[in-house]
Coordinates of N, CA and C in Angstrom, one line a residue:
X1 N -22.9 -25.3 -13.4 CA -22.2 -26.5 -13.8 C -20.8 -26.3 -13.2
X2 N -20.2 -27.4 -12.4 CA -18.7 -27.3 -12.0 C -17.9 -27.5 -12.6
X3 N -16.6 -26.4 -12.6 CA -16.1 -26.6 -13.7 C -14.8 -27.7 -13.6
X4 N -14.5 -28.8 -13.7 CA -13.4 -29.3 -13.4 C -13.8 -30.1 -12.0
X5 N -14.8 -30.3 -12.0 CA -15.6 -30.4 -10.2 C -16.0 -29.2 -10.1
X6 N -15.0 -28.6 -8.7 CA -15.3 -27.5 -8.1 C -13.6 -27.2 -7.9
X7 N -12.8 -26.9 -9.1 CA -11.5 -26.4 -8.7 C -11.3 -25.2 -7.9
X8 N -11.9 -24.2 -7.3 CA -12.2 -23.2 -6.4 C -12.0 -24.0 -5.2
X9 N -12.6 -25.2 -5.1 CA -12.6 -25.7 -3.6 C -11.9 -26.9 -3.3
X10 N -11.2 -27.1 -4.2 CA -10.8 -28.8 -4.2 C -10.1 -29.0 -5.4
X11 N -8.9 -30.0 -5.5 CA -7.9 -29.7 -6.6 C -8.6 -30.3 -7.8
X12 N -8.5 -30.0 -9.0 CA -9.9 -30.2 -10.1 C -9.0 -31.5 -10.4
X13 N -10.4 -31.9 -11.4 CA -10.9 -33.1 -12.2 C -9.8 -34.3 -11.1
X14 N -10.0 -34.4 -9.9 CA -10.3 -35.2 -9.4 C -11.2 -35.6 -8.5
X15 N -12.0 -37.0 -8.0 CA -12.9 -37.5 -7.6 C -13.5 -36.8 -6.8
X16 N -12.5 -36.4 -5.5 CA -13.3 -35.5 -4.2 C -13.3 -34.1 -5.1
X17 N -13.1 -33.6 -6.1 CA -13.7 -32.4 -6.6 C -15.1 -32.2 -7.4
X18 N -15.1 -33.3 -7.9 CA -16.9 -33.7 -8.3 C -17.9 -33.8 -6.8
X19 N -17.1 -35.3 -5.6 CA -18.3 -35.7 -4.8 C -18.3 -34.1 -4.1
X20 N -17.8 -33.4 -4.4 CA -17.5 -31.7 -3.4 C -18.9 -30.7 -4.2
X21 N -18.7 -30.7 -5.7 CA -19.3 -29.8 -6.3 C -20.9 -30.6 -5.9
X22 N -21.0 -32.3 -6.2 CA -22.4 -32.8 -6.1 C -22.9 -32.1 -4.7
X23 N -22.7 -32.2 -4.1 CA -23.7 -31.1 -2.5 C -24.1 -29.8 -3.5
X24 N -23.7 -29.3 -4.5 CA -24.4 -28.0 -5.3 C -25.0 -28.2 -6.5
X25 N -24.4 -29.0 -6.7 CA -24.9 -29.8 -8.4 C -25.3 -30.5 -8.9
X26 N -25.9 -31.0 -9.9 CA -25.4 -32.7 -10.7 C -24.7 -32.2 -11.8
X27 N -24.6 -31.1 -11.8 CA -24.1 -30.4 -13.5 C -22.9 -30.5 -13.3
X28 N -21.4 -31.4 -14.3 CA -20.2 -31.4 -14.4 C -19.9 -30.7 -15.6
X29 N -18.7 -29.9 -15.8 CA -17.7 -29.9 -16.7 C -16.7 -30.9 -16.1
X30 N -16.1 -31.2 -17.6 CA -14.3 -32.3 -17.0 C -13.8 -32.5 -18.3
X31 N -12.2 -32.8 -18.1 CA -11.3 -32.9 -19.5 C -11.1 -34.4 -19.3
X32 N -11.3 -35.0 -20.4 CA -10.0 -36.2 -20.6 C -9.0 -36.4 -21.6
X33 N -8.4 -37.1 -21.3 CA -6.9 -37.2 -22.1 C -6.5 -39.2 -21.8
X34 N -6.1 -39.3 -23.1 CA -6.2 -40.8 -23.3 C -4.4 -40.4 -22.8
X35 N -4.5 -42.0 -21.8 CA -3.0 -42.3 -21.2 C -2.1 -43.0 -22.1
X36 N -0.9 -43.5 -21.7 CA 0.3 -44.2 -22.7 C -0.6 -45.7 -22.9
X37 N -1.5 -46.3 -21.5 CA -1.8 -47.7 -21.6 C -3.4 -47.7 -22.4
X38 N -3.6 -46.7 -22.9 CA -5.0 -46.5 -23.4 C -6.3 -46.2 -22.8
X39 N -6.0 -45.9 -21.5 CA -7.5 -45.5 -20.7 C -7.3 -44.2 -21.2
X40 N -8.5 -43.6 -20.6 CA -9.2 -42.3 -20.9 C -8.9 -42.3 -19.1
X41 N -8.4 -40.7 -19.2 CA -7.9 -40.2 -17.3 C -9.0 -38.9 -17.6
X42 N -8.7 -38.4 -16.2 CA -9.6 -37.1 -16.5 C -8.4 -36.4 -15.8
X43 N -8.0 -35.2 -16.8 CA -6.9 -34.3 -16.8 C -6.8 -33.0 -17.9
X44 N -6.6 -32.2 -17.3 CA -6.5 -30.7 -18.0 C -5.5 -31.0 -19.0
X45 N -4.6 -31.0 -18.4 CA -3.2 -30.7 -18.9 C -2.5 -31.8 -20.1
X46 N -1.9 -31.6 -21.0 CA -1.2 -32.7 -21.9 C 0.1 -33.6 -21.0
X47 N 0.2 -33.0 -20.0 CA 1.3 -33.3 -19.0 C 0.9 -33.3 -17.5
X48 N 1.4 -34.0 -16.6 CA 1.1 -35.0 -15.3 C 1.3 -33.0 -14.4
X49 N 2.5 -32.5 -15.1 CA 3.3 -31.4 -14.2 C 2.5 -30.3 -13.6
X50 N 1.7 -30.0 -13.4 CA 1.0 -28.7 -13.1 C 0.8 -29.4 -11.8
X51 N -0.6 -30.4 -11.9 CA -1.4 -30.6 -11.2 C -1.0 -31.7 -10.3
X52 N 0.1 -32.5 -10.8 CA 0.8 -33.4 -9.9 C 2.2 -33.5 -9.0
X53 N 2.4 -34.5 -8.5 CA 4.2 -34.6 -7.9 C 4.9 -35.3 -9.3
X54 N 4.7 -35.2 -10.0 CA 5.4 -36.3 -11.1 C 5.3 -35.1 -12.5
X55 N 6.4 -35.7 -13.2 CA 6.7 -35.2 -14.7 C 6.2 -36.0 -15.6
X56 N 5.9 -35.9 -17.1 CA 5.6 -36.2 -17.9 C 4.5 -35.9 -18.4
X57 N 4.4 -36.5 -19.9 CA 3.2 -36.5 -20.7 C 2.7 -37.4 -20.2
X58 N 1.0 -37.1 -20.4 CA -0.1 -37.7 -20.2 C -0.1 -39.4 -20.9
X59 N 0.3 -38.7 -22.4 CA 0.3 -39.9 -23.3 C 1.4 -41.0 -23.5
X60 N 2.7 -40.5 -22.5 CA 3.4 -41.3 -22.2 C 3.9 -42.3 -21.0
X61 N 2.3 -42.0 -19.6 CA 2.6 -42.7 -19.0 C 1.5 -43.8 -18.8
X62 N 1.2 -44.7 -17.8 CA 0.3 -45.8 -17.9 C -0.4 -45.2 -16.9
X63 N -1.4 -45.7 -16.9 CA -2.5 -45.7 -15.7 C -2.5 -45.8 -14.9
X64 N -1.2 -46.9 -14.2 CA -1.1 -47.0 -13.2 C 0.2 -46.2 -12.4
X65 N 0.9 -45.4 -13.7 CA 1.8 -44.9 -13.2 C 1.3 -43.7 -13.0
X66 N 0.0 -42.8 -14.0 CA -0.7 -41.7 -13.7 C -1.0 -41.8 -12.1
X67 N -1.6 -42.8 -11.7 CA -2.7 -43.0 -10.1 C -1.9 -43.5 -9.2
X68 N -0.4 -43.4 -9.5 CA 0.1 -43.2 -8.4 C 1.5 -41.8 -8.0
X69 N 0.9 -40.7 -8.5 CA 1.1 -39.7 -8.5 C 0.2 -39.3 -7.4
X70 N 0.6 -37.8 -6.5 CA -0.4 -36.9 -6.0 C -0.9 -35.9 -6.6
X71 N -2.3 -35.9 -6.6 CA -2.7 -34.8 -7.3 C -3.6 -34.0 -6.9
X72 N -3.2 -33.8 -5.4 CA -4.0 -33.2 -4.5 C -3.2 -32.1 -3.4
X73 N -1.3 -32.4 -3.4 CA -1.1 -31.6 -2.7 C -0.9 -30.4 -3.4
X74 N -0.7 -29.7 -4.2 CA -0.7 -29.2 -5.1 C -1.5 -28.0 -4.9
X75 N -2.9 -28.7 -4.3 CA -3.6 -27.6 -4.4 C -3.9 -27.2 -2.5
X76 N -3.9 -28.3 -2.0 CA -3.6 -28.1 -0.4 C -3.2 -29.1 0.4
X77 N -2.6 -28.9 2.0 CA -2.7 -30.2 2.6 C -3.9 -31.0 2.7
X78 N -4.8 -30.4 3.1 CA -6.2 -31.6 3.1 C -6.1 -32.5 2.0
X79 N -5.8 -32.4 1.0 CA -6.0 -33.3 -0.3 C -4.7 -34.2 -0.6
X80 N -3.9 -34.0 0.0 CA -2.8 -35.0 0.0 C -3.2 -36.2 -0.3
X81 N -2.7 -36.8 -1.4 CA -3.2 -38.9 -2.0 C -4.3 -38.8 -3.0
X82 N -4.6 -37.5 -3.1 CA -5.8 -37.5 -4.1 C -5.0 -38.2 -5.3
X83 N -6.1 -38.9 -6.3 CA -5.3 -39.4 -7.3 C -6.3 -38.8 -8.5
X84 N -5.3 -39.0 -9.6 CA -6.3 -38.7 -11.0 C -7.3 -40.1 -11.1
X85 N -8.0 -39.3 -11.1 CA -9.3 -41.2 -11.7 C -9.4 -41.0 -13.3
X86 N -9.1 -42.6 -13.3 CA -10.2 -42.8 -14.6 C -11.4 -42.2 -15.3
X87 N -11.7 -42.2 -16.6 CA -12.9 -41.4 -16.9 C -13.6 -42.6 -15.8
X88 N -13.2 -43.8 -16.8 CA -14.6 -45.2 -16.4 C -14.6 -45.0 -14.5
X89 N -13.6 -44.8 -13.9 CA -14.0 -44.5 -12.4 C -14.5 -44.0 -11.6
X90 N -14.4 -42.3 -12.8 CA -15.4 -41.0 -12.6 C -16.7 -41.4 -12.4
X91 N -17.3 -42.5 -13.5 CA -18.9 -42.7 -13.9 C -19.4 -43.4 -12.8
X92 N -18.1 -44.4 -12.7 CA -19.0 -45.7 -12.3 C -19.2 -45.1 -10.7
X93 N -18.5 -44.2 -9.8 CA -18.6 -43.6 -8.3 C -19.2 -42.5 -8.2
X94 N -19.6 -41.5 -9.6 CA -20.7 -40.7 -9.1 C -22.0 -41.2 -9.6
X95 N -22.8 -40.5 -8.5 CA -24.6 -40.5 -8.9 C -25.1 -40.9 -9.9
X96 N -26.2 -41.9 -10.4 CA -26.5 -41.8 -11.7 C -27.6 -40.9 -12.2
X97 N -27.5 -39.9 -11.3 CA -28.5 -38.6 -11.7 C -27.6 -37.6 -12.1
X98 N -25.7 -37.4 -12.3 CA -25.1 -36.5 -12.6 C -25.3 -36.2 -14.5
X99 N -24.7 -35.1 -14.7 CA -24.9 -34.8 -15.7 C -23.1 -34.1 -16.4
X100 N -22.7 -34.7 -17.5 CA -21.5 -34.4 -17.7 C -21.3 -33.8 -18.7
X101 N -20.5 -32.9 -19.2 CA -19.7 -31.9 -20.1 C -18.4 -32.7 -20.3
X102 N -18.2 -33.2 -21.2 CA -16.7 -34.1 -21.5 C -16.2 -33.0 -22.3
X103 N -15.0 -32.5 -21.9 CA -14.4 -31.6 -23.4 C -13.1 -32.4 -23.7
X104 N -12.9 -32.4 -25.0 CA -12.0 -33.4 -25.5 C -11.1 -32.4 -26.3
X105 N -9.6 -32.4 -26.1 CA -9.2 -31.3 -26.5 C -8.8 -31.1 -27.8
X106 N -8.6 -30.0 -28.2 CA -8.1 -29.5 -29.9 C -6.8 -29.6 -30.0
X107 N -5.7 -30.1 -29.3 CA -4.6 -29.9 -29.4 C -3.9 -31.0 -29.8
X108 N -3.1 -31.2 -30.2 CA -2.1 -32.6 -31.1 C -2.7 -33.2 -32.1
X109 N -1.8 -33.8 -32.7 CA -2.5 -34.2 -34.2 C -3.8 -34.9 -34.4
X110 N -4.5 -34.4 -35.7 CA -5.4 -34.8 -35.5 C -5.6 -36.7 -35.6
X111 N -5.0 -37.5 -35.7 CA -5.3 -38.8 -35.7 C -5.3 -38.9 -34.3
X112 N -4.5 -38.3 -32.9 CA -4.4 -38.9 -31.8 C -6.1 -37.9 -31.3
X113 N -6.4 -37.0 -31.8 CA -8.0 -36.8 -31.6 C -9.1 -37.2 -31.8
X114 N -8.7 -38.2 -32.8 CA -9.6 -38.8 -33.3 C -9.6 -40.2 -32.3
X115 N -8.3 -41.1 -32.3 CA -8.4 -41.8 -31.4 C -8.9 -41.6 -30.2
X116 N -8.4 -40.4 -29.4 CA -9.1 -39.9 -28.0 C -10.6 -40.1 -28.3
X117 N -11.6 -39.7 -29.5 CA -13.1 -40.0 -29.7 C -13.3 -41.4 -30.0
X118 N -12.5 -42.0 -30.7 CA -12.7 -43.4 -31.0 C -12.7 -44.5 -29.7
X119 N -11.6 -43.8 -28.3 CA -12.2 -44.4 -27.0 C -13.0 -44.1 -26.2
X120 N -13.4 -43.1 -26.4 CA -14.5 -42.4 -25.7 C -15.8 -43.3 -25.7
X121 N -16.7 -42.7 -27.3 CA -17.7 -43.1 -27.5 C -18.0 -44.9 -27.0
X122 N -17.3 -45.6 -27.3 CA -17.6 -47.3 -27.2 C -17.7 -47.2 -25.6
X123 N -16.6 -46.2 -24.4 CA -17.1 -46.4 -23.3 C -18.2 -46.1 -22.6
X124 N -18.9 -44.9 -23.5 CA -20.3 -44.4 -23.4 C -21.3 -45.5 -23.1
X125 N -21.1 -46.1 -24.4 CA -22.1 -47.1 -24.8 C -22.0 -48.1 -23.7
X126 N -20.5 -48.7 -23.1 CA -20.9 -49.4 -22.7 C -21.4 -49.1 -21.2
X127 N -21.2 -48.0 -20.3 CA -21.6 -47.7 -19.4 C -22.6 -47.1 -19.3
X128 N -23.8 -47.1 -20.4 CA -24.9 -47.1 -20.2 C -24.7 -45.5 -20.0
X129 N -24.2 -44.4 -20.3 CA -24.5 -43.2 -20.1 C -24.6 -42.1 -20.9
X130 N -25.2 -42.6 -22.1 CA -24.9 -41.8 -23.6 C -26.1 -41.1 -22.9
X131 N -27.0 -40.9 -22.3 CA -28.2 -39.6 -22.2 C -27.6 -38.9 -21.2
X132 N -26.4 -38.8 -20.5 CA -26.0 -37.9 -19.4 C -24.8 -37.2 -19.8
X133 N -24.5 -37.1 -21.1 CA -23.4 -36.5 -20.8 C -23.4 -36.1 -22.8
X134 N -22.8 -34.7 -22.8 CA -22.5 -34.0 -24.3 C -21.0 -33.9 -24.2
X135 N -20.5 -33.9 -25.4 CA -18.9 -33.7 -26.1 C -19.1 -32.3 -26.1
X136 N -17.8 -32.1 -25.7 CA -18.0 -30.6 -26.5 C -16.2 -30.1 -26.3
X137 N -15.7 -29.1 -27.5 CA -15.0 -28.9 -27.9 C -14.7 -28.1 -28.8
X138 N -13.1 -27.7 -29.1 CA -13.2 -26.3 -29.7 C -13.5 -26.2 -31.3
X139 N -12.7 -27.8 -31.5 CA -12.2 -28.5 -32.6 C -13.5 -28.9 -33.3
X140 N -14.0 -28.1 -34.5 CA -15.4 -28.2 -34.9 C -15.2 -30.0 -35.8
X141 N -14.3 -30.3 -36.5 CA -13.6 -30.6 -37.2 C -13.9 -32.2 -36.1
X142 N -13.4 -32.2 -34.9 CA -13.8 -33.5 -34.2 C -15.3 -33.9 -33.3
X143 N -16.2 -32.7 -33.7 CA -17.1 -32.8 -33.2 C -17.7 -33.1 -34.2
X144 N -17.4 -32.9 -35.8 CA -17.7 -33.5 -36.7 C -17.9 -35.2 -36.7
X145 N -16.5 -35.3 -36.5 CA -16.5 -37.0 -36.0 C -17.2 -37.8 -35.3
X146 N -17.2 -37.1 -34.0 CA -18.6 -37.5 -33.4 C -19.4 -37.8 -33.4
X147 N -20.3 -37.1 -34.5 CA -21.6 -37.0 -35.2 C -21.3 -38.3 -35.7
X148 N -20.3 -38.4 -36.6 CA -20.4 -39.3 -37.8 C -20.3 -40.7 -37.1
X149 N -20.3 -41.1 -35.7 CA -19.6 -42.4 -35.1 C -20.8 -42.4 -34.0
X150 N -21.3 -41.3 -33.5 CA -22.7 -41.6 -32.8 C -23.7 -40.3 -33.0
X151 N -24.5 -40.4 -33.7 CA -25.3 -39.2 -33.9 C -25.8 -38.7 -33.0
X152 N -26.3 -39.6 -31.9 CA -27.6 -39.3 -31.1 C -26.6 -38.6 -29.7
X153 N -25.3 -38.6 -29.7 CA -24.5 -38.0 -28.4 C -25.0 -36.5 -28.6
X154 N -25.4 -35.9 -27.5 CA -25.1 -34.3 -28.0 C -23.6 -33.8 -28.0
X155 N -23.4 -32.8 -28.4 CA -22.3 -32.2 -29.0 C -22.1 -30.8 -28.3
X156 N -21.3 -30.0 -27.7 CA -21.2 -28.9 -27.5 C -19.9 -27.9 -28.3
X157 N -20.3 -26.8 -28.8 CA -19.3 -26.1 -30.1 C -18.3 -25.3 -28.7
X158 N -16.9 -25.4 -28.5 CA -16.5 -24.4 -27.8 C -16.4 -23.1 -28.1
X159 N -15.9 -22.3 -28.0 CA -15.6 -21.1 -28.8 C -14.9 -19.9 -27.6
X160 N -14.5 -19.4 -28.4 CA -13.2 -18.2 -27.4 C -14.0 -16.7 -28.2
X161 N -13.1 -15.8 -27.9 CA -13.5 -14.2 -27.3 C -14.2 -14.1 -29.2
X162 N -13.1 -15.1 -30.2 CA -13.3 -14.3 -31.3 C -13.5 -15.6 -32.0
X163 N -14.1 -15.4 -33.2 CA -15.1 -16.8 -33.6 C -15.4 -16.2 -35.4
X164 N -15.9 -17.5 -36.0 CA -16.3 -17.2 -37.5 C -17.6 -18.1 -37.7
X165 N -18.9 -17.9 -37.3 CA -19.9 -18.7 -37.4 C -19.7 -20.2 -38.3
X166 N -19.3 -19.3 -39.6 CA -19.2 -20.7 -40.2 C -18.0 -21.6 -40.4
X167 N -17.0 -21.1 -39.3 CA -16.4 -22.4 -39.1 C -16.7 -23.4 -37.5
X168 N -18.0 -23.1 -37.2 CA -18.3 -24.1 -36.3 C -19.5 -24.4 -36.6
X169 N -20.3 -23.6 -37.3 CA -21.8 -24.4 -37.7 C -21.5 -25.8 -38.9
X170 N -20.5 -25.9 -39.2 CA -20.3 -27.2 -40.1 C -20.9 -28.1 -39.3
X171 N -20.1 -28.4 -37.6 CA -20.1 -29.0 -37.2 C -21.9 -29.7 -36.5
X172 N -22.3 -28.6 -36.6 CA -23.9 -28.5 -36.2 C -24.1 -29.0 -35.1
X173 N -24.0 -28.5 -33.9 CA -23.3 -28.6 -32.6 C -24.8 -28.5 -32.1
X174 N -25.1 -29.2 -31.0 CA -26.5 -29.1 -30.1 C -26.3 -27.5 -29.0
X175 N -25.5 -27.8 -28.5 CA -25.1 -26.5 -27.1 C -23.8 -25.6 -27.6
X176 N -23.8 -24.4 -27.4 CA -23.1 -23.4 -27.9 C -22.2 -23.1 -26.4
X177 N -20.9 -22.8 -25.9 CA -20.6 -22.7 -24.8 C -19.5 -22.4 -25.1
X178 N -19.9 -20.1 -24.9 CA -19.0 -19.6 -25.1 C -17.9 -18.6 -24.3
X179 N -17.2 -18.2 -24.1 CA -16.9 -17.5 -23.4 C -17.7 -16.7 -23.0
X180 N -17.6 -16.5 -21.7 CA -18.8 -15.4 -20.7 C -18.5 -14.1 -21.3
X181 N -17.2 -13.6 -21.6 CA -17.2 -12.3 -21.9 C -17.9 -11.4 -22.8
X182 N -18.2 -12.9 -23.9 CA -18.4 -12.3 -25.3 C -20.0 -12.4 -25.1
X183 N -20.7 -12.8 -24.2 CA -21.9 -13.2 -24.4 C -23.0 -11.8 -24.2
X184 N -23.9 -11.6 -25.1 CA -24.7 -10.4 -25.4 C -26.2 -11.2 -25.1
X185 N -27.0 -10.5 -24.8 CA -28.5 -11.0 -24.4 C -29.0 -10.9 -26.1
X186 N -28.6 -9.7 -26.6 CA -28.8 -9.5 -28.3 C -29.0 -11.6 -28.9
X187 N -27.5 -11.8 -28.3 CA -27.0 -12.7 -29.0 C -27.3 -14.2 -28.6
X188 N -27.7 -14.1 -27.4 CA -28.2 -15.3 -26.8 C -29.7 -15.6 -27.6
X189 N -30.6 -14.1 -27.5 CA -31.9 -14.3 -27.9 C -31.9 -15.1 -29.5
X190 N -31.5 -14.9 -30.7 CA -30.6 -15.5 -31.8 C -30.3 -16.9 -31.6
X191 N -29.5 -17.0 -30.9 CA -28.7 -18.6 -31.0 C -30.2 -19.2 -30.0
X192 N -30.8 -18.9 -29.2 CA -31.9 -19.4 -29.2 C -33.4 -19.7 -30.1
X193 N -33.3 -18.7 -31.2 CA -34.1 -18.6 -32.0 C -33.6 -19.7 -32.9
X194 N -32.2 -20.2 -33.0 CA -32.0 -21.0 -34.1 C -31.4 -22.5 -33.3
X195 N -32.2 -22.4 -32.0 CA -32.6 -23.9 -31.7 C -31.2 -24.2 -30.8
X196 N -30.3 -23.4 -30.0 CA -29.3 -23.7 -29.4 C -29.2 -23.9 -28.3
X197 N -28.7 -24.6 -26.8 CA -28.8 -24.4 -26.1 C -27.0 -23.1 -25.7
X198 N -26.9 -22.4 -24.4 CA -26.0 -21.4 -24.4 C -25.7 -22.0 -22.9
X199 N -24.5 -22.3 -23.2 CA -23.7 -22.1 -21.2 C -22.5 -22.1 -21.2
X200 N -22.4 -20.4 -21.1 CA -20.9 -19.9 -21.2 C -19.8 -20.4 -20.3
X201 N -18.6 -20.0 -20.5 CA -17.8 -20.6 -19.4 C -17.0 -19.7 -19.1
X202 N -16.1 -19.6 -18.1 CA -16.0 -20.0 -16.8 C -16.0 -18.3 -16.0
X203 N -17.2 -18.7 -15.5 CA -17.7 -17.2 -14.1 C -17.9 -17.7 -13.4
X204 N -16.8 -16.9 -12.4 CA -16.5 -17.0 -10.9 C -17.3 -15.6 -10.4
X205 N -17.6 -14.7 -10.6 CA -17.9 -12.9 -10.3 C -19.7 -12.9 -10.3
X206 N -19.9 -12.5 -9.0 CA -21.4 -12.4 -8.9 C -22.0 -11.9 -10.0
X207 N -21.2 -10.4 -10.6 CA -21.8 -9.0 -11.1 C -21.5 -10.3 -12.5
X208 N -20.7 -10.9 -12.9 CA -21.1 -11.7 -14.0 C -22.3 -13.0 -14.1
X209 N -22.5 -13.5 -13.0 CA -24.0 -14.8 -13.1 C -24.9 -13.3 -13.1
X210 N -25.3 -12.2 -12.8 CA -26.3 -11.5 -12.8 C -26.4 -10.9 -14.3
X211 N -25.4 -11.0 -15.1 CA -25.4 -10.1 -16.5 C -26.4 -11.5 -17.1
X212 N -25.2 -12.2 -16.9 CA -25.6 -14.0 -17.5 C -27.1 -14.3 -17.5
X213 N -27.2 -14.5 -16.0 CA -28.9 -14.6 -16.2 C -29.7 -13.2 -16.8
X214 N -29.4 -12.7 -16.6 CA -30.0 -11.3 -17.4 C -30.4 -11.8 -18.9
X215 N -29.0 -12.0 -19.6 CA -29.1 -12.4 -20.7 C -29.8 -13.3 -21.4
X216 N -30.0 -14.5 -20.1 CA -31.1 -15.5 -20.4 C -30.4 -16.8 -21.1
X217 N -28.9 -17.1 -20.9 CA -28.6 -18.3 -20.7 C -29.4 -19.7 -20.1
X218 N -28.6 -20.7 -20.6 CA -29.3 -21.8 -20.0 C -28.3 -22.6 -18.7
X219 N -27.3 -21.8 -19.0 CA -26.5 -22.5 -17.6 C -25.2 -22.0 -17.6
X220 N -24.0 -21.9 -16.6 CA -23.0 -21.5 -16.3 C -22.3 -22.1 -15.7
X221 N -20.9 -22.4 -16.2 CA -19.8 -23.2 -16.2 C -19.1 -22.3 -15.1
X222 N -18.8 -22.4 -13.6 CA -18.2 -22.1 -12.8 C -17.4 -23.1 -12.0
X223 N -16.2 -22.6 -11.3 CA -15.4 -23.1 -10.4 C -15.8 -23.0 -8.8
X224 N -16.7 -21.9 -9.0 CA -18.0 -22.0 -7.2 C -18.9 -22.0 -7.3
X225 N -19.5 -23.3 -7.7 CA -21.2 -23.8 -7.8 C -21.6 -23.5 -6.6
X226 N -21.1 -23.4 -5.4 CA -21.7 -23.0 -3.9 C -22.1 -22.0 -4.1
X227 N -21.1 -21.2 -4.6 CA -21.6 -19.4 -4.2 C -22.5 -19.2 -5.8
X228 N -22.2 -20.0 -6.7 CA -23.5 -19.7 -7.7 C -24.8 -19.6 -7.4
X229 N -25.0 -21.2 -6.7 CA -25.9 -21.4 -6.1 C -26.8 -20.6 -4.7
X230 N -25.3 -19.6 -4.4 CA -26.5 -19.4 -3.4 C -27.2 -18.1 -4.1
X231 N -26.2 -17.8 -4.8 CA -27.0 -16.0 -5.4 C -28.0 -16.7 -6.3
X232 N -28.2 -17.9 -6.8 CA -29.5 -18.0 -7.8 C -30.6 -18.7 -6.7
X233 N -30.3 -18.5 -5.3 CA -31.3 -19.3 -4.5 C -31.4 -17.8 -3.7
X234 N -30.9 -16.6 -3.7 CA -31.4 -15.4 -3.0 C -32.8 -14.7 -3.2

């Protein structure tokens, strides 16, 4: 699964970093972040500044002031004019055989998280793509919400190095997708026994997709689907 597209090869969660990763995939990870004019963008950061030529918060600019930023030299000259797309952009210009990982983030209050899922889901619906794509997130708490506003979306629980079962099984999450480091075959065999799907995130390191698959995961969140792909096609 690409993480961001393919930010290893192409400046992430922009367009040419998906149609880059699809030659290896259909499997996406991607962030979105609701803008000042109310679209849903696809962007890491709470702020334009990392990944662009421009300053500010995400939530305080418009759509059209986000897409006319660069968000491509940043990462090289070839990418020069790259722009942030829209989620609805993302969908409507890739494949309808891709498959998406939306993570919606845990960070700022929770009403503006909730609004971020309150624009989400209705755009699901209406682009016809509720079977291609799971939520997933750290925030058990809004994957909650989720549930309660479309049941049938799958859900994915995030989770980092250190964790308390039962503060994310509230949420009763479909796909578990946890850090690679922490992942044990012990532990995968378990979360499959109790009906989960597992696809840790983010390995880049051969000697890591070989422990992974060892372990018996069901997929892997990387930034070089190329070179994933070629060691699982050896």
């Amino acid at each position: 699964m690409g993480h961001r597209g393919t930010r290893g090869l192409a400046p992430e969660n922009t367009l040419v970093s998906f149609q880059i990763a699809n030659r290896f995939t259909p499997y996406f990870e991607l962030d979105t972040m609701l803008c000042g004019s109310g679209e849903l963008v696809v962007i890491h950061d709470e702020t334009v500044d990392r990944t662009t030529n421009g300053k500010g918060r995400v939530s305080d600019l418009s759509l059209e002031e986000i897409q006319s930023l660069d968000a491509g030299a940043f990462f090289s000259e070839e990418f020069v004019g790259e722009s942030i797309p829209s989620l609805r952009e993302l969908f409507e210009k890739m494949p309808s055989n891709c498959i998406f990982d939306i993570e919606v983030k845990s960070e700022g209050e929770e009403k503006e998280r909730i609004r971020l899922a309150e624009a989400l889901i209705p755009l699901l619906k209406e682009l016809k793509i509720e079977n291609r794509v799971f939520i997933s997130s750290f925030d058990s708490f809004l994957l909650g919400k989720v549930k309660e506003k479309n049941p049938s979306l799958l859900r994915g629980q995030l989770l980092d190095s250190v964790w308390k079962e039962e503060d994310w099984k509230v949420s009763e999450p479909d796909l578990i997708l946890p850090n690679h480091r922490s992942v044990t075959k012990e532990w995968i065999s378990q979360l499959h026994k109790e009906g989960y799907l597992v696809i840790p995130y983010t390995a880049n390191e051969e000697a890591d997709w070989i422990r992974l698959k060892e372990a018996g995961v069901d997929g892997i969140i990387t930034d070089r689907p190329d070179l994933l792909l070629s060691y699982l096609e050896k």
